[in-house]
């Protein structure tokens, strides 16, 4: 009875959109908005954003419709903004972003439908399930060909029907990205289970089988003993089965997955679902403790504000809050809110027209080459890594702010997109130099869809539902509370308001893309 009434309800959710399906917003829509308008009329701005970020969701741009797999992204023509070089590879982290959007589409979100199928929102759930069906076949085929991965995914070539490890990931597999993937799949299974269609329940059961298989291999592939999880595992032979007597696994280096940031998603997977003993599981948390550190931000008369120390304090680092319901825990939610006070106000104090996060450097206008990757971008005073580069800002730096205040977060996103070439026919552009002299003419899941997933609220709600069914939710709350309240009790600076941008990216000789100009 209950499922039946849901069946009647949800088509109403999708068709009863706040805004009728009308002509699309202009490609360069941010130039038609002022900061004040974004702050006051945030929902309409968000609606335009979802439309244009959704243009990234195209075959041969962000994914391969033949096998359902993501592509890392696509480079853009420096003058027009048209797509040029496709990145024919991907990784589990990009898969996670794609699957989180689909989870919301399946759950009936009108925002996810705006992204996936603005002309016909009713089609969005079917688009999502159909790609998830295709994707599962690809994953299973990969597992059949390369059983040594134990069901986990390396960086891979996704342009051929059957995916393969990229040349530099032959016989190697990373933990962090797979933690992101596993919880995204978990959220998607939750959405499928909740659906009223029996075909969705069948798909949920098939994905559950894939998920359950990873539970049986994870300790063999990644666990080193003594609470240590490999950051990257070296596989003896990727074509041999996990249990083959000739198979072997070892951490590639003494770099363990013990960070309190994105890597923690994998730790929780091992905690709840691996076959490790209770004593071993306790050690997982002991080895992680050294890196959870309390620091205070003080600059320009702002502060003190207590935050969790970042590695670089890059906007990539809080990713875990998109997937697990961390904000159910008061101290963690408040601490992360403080982080956004620091992230936004630091940029105002330092007169930066945007936010810092690890991102691709500019592209060379002549060769179309990406100059490099800037990992060390964040806030030095609250980071453990002090050598940083602050020449480039990126729109996705705003997603963690959006989790607390959509208006302020989108005001930052808007501010960065005011820069020349920062919109293109596939939505927002990867990054711009703060001096406005170059941009990265590139579109990727990381720099774009983190923001979309944040606007969808992450998948914490879907994940929470299933964690309760699986009986692991209370353990999650108790472990996360235990670890965070060991380090954080009183927080300073909770009265500080989030800051809105006060400076702009200078005009320095660049022109907007001809396919996306006012
Ligand atoms: C997508 O790319 C493949 C090769 O990479 C090409 O054969 C195909 O025609 C492309 N499809 C579209 C719709 O552009
Ligand atoms: C992956 O491959 C292994 C080894 O062939 C097999 O036992 C397992 O069932 C496969 N996993 C899934 C989810 O089918
Ligand atoms: C930067 O480039 C890499 C490699 O192409 C890609 O995986 C990543 O998503 C890009 N963007 C960010 C923000 O990391
Ligand atoms: C980023 O590009 C600039 C040139 O625009 C260059 O000076 C800088 O060294 C590059 N940094 C990295 C990490 O690639």
Short mmCIF file of C-alpha atoms in Angstrom, two decimals, residues 262-490:
data_model
loop_
_atom_site.label_atom_id
_atom_site.label_comp_id
_atom_site.label_asym_id
_atom_site.label_seq_id
_atom_site.Cartn_x
_atom_site.Cartn_y
_atom_site.Cartn_z
CA UNK A 262 37.91 11.70 1.37
CA UNK A 263 39.81 8.53 2.21
CA UNK A 264 37.60 7.99 5.24
CA UNK A 265 34.75 6.79 3.04
CA UNK A 266 36.80 3.67 2.38
CA UNK A 267 37.54 3.21 6.07
CA UNK A 268 33.81 3.18 6.83
CA UNK A 269 33.23 0.62 4.09
CA UNK A 270 35.83 -1.65 5.69
CA UNK A 271 34.45 -0.99 9.15
CA UNK A 272 30.87 -1.93 8.28
CA UNK A 273 31.24 -4.53 5.59
CA UNK A 274 34.62 -6.28 5.60
CA UNK A 275 35.26 -9.59 7.30
CA UNK A 276 37.90 -8.12 9.64
CA UNK A 277 37.63 -8.91 13.35
CA UNK A 278 36.35 -6.32 15.80
CA UNK A 279 39.86 -5.90 17.20
CA UNK A 280 41.31 -5.17 13.75
CA UNK A 281 38.52 -2.72 13.01
CA UNK A 282 39.32 -0.79 16.17
CA UNK A 283 42.89 -0.39 14.97
CA UNK A 284 41.65 1.23 11.74
CA UNK A 285 40.60 4.25 13.78
CA UNK A 286 43.66 4.33 16.02
CA UNK A 287 46.04 4.74 13.09
CA UNK A 288 43.93 7.56 11.69
CA UNK A 289 43.92 9.66 14.86
CA UNK A 290 47.15 11.56 14.31
CA UNK A 291 45.75 13.37 11.27
CA UNK A 292 42.55 14.71 12.82
CA UNK A 293 43.80 18.03 14.18
CA UNK A 294 42.15 21.16 15.55
CA UNK A 295 43.47 24.53 14.34
CA UNK A 296 42.31 28.13 14.53
CA UNK A 297 42.01 30.61 11.71
CA UNK A 298 43.01 34.22 12.39
CA UNK A 299 43.48 36.77 9.63
CA UNK A 300 42.41 40.30 8.91
CA UNK A 301 40.61 40.64 12.23
CA UNK A 302 38.49 37.57 11.48
CA UNK A 303 38.67 34.82 14.03
CA UNK A 304 39.60 32.90 15.93
CA UNK A 305 37.57 30.27 14.08
CA UNK A 306 38.09 26.62 15.01
CA UNK A 307 38.37 24.25 12.06
CA UNK A 308 39.60 20.78 11.25
CA UNK A 309 43.08 21.16 9.81
CA UNK A 310 43.13 20.60 6.07
CA UNK A 311 45.81 18.88 4.06
CA UNK A 312 45.83 21.91 1.78
CA UNK A 313 42.32 22.96 2.87
CA UNK A 314 41.31 22.44 -0.76
CA UNK A 315 37.62 22.37 -1.59
CA UNK A 316 38.14 18.78 -2.76
CA UNK A 317 38.87 17.55 0.75
CA UNK A 318 35.39 17.61 2.37
CA UNK A 319 34.02 15.24 -0.36
CA UNK A 320 33.01 12.62 2.24
CA UNK A 321 30.11 14.81 3.42
CA UNK A 322 28.47 14.37 0.00
CA UNK A 323 28.13 10.66 0.62
CA UNK A 324 27.73 9.74 4.30
CA UNK A 325 25.29 11.54 6.63
CA UNK A 326 28.04 13.27 8.62
CA UNK A 327 25.91 16.33 9.24
CA UNK A 328 23.61 14.26 11.47
CA UNK A 329 26.39 14.77 14.02
CA UNK A 330 26.20 18.17 15.63
CA UNK A 331 29.91 18.73 16.23
CA UNK A 332 30.84 17.70 12.68
CA UNK A 333 28.19 19.83 11.06
CA UNK A 334 29.22 22.88 13.10
CA UNK A 335 32.89 22.28 12.40
CA UNK A 336 32.26 22.09 8.66
CA UNK A 337 30.15 25.23 8.84
CA UNK A 338 33.15 26.94 10.43
CA UNK A 339 35.29 25.70 7.54
CA UNK A 340 33.04 27.60 5.14
CA UNK A 341 33.32 30.76 7.25
CA UNK A 342 37.07 30.42 6.82
CA UNK A 343 36.96 29.46 3.13
CA UNK A 344 34.75 32.40 2.12
CA UNK A 345 36.14 35.07 4.44
CA UNK A 346 39.76 34.18 3.68
CA UNK A 347 39.17 34.98 0.03
CA UNK A 348 37.65 38.34 0.96
CA UNK A 349 40.53 39.20 3.30
CA UNK A 350 43.10 38.23 0.69
CA UNK A 351 41.14 40.06 -2.06
CA UNK A 352 40.77 36.87 -4.08
CA UNK A 353 37.86 36.83 -6.54
CA UNK A 354 37.10 33.15 -5.92
CA UNK A 355 37.86 30.00 -3.95
CA UNK A 356 40.83 27.62 -3.94
CA UNK A 357 40.74 23.90 -4.58
CA UNK A 358 43.02 21.38 -6.26
CA UNK A 359 42.42 21.88 -9.96
CA UNK A 360 43.85 21.74 -13.46
CA UNK A 361 46.10 24.65 -14.30
CA UNK A 362 45.39 26.84 -17.34
CA UNK A 363 45.61 25.50 -20.88
CA UNK A 364 48.12 26.84 -23.36
CA UNK A 365 46.07 28.79 -25.94
CA UNK A 366 48.37 27.72 -28.76
CA UNK A 367 48.93 24.02 -28.09
CA UNK A 368 45.69 23.26 -26.17
CA UNK A 369 47.92 21.51 -23.57
CA UNK A 370 46.93 21.61 -19.91
CA UNK A 371 49.94 23.24 -18.25
CA UNK A 372 49.76 21.03 -15.15
CA UNK A 373 47.70 20.08 -12.13
CA UNK A 374 47.71 22.33 -9.09
CA UNK A 375 47.18 20.03 -6.12
CA UNK A 376 48.44 22.42 -3.44
CA UNK A 377 45.65 25.01 -3.48
CA UNK A 378 43.84 25.86 -0.28
CA UNK A 379 44.48 27.98 2.81
CA UNK A 380 47.99 27.75 4.22
CA UNK A 381 47.27 28.92 7.77
CA UNK A 382 44.81 26.08 8.43
CA UNK A 383 46.56 23.39 6.37
CA UNK A 384 49.29 20.90 7.18
CA UNK A 385 50.92 21.51 3.77
CA UNK A 386 52.45 24.97 3.62
CA UNK A 387 53.86 25.08 0.08
CA UNK A 388 50.89 26.23 -2.00
CA UNK A 389 50.05 27.92 -5.28
CA UNK A 390 47.32 30.54 -5.33
CA UNK A 391 47.17 31.75 -8.94
CA UNK A 392 44.11 29.78 -9.95
CA UNK A 393 40.53 29.63 -8.62
CA UNK A 394 37.80 27.19 -9.56
CA UNK A 395 33.99 27.32 -9.46
CA UNK A 396 33.77 23.98 -7.68
CA UNK A 397 35.47 25.55 -4.66
CA UNK A 398 31.96 26.76 -3.81
CA UNK A 399 30.28 23.37 -3.34
CA UNK A 400 31.11 22.91 0.35
CA UNK A 401 29.69 26.38 1.05
CA UNK A 402 26.52 25.50 -0.86
CA UNK A 403 25.95 22.63 1.60
CA UNK A 404 25.36 25.29 4.29
CA UNK A 405 24.12 28.31 2.40
CA UNK A 406 23.07 27.92 -1.18
CA UNK A 407 22.77 31.66 -1.76
CA UNK A 408 26.24 32.54 -0.53
CA UNK A 409 27.80 29.51 -2.21
CA UNK A 410 26.22 30.34 -5.54
CA UNK A 411 27.26 33.98 -5.19
CA UNK A 412 30.87 32.70 -5.20
CA UNK A 413 30.20 30.39 -8.12
CA UNK A 414 28.60 33.32 -9.97
CA UNK A 415 31.56 35.55 -9.15
CA UNK A 416 34.12 33.18 -10.65
CA UNK A 417 32.00 32.70 -13.77
CA UNK A 418 32.06 36.45 -14.39
CA UNK A 419 35.63 35.88 -15.61
CA UNK A 420 36.15 35.69 -19.37
CA UNK A 421 35.65 32.23 -20.91
CA UNK A 422 34.28 30.86 -17.64
CA UNK A 423 31.14 29.57 -19.38
CA UNK A 424 31.08 27.36 -22.45
CA UNK A 425 28.54 25.22 -24.30
CA UNK A 426 28.87 22.58 -21.55
CA UNK A 427 28.35 24.91 -18.58
CA UNK A 428 31.06 26.20 -16.28
CA UNK A 429 34.77 26.11 -17.21
CA UNK A 430 37.39 24.29 -15.08
CA UNK A 431 39.39 27.22 -13.67
CA UNK A 432 40.63 30.76 -14.21
CA UNK A 433 43.76 32.55 -13.13
CA UNK A 434 43.01 35.15 -10.47
CA UNK A 435 44.63 37.75 -12.72
CA UNK A 436 42.26 36.85 -15.57
CA UNK A 437 45.11 36.15 -17.99
CA UNK A 438 44.34 32.48 -18.72
CA UNK A 439 41.70 29.84 -18.09
CA UNK A 440 41.71 26.07 -18.26
CA UNK A 441 39.68 25.37 -21.40
CA UNK A 442 38.44 22.07 -20.05
CA UNK A 443 35.30 20.52 -18.58
CA UNK A 444 35.47 17.71 -15.98
CA UNK A 445 33.23 15.88 -13.52
CA UNK A 446 35.30 17.03 -10.56
CA UNK A 447 35.18 20.73 -11.33
CA UNK A 448 31.51 20.81 -12.33
CA UNK A 449 29.44 18.00 -10.92
CA UNK A 450 30.62 18.29 -7.32
CA UNK A 451 28.61 21.53 -7.33
CA UNK A 452 25.59 19.82 -8.88
CA UNK A 453 25.72 16.98 -6.34
CA UNK A 454 26.00 19.56 -3.58
CA UNK A 455 22.89 21.35 -4.88
CA UNK A 456 21.15 17.97 -4.74
CA UNK A 457 22.21 17.76 -1.08
CA UNK A 458 24.67 14.89 -1.63
CA UNK A 459 23.37 11.35 -1.19
CA UNK A 460 23.48 11.33 2.61
CA UNK A 461 19.69 11.00 2.90
CA UNK A 462 19.57 7.98 0.63
CA UNK A 463 22.60 6.44 2.30
CA UNK A 464 21.15 7.01 5.81
CA UNK A 465 17.98 5.18 4.85
CA UNK A 466 19.85 2.10 3.74
CA UNK A 467 22.35 2.23 6.61
CA UNK A 468 19.41 1.98 8.99
CA UNK A 469 18.05 -1.02 7.09
CA UNK A 470 21.51 -2.61 7.19
CA UNK A 471 21.89 -1.85 10.88
CA UNK A 472 25.08 0.20 10.55
CA UNK A 473 23.74 3.72 11.04
CA UNK A 474 24.08 3.76 14.84
CA UNK A 475 27.65 2.53 14.56
CA UNK A 476 28.42 5.29 12.10
CA UNK A 477 27.06 7.93 14.47
CA UNK A 478 28.92 6.51 17.42
CA UNK A 479 32.29 6.14 15.67
CA UNK A 480 32.15 9.55 13.99
CA UNK A 481 31.06 11.18 17.25
CA UNK A 482 33.78 9.40 19.22
CA UNK A 483 36.57 10.39 16.80
CA UNK A 484 35.52 14.01 16.41
CA UNK A 485 34.67 14.73 20.03
CA UNK A 486 38.09 13.48 21.11
CA UNK A 487 39.58 16.45 19.26
CA UNK A 488 36.83 19.05 19.14
CA UNK A 489 34.77 20.29 22.07
CA UNK A 490 34.34 24.07 22.18
#
